[in-house]
Tab-separated table of C-alpha atoms in Angstrom:
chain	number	residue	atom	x	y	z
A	88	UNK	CA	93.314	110.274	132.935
A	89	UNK	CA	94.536	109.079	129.895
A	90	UNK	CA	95.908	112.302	128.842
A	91	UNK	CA	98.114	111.893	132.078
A	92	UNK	CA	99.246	107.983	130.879
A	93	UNK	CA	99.924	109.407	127.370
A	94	UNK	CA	102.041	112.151	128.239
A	95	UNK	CA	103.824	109.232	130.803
A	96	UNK	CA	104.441	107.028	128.107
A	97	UNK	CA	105.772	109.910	126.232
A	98	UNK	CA	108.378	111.000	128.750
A	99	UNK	CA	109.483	107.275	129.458
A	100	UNK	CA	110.141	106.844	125.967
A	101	UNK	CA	112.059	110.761	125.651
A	102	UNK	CA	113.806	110.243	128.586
A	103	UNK	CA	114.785	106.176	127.885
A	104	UNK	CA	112.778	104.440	130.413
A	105	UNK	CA	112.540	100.998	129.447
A	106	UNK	CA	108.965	99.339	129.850
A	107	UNK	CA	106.949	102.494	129.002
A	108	UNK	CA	104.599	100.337	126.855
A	109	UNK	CA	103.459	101.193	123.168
A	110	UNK	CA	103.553	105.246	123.709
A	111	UNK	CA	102.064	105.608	120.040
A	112	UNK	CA	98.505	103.993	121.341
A	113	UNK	CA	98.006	108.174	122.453
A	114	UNK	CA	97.636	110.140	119.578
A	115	UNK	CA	95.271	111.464	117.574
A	116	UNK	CA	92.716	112.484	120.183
A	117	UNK	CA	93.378	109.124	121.981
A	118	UNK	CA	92.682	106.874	119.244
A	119	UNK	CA	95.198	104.178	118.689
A	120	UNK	CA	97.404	104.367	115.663
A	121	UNK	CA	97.234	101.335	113.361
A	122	UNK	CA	99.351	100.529	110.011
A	123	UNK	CA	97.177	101.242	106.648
A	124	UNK	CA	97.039	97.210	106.578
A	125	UNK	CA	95.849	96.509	110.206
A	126	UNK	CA	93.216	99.891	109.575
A	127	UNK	CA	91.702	97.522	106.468
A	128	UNK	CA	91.592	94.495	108.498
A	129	UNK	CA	89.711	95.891	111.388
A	130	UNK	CA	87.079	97.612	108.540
A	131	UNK	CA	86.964	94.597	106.650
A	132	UNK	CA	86.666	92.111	109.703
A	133	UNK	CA	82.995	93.639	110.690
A	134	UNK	CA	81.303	92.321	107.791
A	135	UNK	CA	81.508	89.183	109.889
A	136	UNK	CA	79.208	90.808	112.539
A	137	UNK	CA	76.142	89.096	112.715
A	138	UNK	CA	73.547	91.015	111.619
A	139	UNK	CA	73.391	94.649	109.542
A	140	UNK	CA	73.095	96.953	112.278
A	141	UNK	CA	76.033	94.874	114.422
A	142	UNK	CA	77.939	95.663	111.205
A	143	UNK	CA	77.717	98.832	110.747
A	144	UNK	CA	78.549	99.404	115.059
A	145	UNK	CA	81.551	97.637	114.210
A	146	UNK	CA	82.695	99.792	111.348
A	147	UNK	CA	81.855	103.090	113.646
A	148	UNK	CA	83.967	101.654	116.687
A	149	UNK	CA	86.620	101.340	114.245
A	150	UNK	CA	86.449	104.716	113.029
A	151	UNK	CA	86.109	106.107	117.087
A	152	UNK	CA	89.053	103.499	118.313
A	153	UNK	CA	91.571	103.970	115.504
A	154	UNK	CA	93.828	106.126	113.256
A	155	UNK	CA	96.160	105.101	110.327
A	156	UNK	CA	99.768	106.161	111.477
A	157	UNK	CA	102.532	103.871	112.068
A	158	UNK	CA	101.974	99.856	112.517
A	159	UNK	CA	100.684	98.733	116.362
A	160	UNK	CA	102.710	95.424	117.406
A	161	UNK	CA	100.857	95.185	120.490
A	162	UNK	CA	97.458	94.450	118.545
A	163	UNK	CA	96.578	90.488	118.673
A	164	UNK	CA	95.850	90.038	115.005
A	165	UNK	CA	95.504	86.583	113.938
A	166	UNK	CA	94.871	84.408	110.638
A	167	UNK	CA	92.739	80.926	110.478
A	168	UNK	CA	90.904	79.407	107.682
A	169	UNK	CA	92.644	82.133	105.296
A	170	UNK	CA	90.383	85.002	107.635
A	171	UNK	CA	92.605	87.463	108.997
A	172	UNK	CA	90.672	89.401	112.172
A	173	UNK	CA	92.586	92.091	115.213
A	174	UNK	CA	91.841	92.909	118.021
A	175	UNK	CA	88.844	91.974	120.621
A	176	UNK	CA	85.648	90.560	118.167
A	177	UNK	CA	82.265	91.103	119.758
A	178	UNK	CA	80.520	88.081	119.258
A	179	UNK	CA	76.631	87.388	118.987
A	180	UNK	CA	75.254	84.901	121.095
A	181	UNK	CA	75.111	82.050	118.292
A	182	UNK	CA	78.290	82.937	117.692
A	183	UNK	CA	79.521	82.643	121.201
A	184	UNK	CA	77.721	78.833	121.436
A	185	UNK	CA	80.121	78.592	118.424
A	186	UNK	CA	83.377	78.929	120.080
A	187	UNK	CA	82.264	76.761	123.193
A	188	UNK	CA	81.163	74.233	121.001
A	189	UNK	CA	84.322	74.098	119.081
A	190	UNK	CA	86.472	74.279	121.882
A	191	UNK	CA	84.197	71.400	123.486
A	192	UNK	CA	85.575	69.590	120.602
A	193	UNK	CA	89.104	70.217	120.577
A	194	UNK	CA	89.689	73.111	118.772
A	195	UNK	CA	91.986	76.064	120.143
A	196	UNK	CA	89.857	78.970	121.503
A	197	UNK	CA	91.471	81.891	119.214
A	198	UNK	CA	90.729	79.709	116.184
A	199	UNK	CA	86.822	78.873	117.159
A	200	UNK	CA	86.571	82.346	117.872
A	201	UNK	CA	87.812	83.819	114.547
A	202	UNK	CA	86.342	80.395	112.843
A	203	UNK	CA	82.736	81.092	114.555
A	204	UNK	CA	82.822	84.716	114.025
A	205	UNK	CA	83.494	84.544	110.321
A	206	UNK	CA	81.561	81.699	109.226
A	207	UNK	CA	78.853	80.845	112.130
A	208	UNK	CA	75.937	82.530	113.100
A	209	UNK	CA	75.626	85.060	110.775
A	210	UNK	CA	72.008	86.093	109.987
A	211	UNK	CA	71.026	87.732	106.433
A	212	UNK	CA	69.301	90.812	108.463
């Protein structure tokens, strides 16, 4: 199936169909394709993981999910409290009380979330 989206996107984009999405996102056996810069962030951004081994998952989903190639505007990077983090962060449970905490008291969701993940919750496992 998402052979048949790739090659869709593709032929949108060769044939000037407007709206075909980020056609890119398709190669490499699937993987998305991510600058050299956002590749480093999303290695660099699991050492926030909670605990060793939810580190180390991190790093591997990198590796599965992307590919270095050419830069991917359509993924949500964001910077707060000088920590720069992309894409969807899997947060532990203390973490998560983190972010509804923080909300609870006024801060933005997408800055508890990259605030707790970074700074909150993580163990020394």
């Amino acid at each position: 199936m998402h052979k048949i989206i790739c090659v869709a996107a593709l032929a949108a984009m060769v044939f000037g169909t407007t709206g075909a999405g980020y056609a890119m996102d398709c190669v490499a056996g699937g993987k998305q394709q991510v600058s050299r810069a956002q590749y480093r962030i999303l290695i660099r951004q699991c050492r926030y993981a909670d605990t060793k081994t939810a580190r180390r998952e991190c790093r591997a989903k990198v590796r599965r999910t992307y590919t270095i190639g050419a830069a991917n505007p359509n993924l949500d990077c964001r910077t707060y409290s000088s920590v720069t983090v992309c894409g969807k962060l899997k947060l532990s449970p203390r973490q998560e009380a983190c972010v509804r905490e923080s909300v609870r008291s006024g801060l933005t969701f997408r800055r508890a979330e990259v605030e707790c993940y970074a700074f909150y919750g993580r163990g020394r496992n």
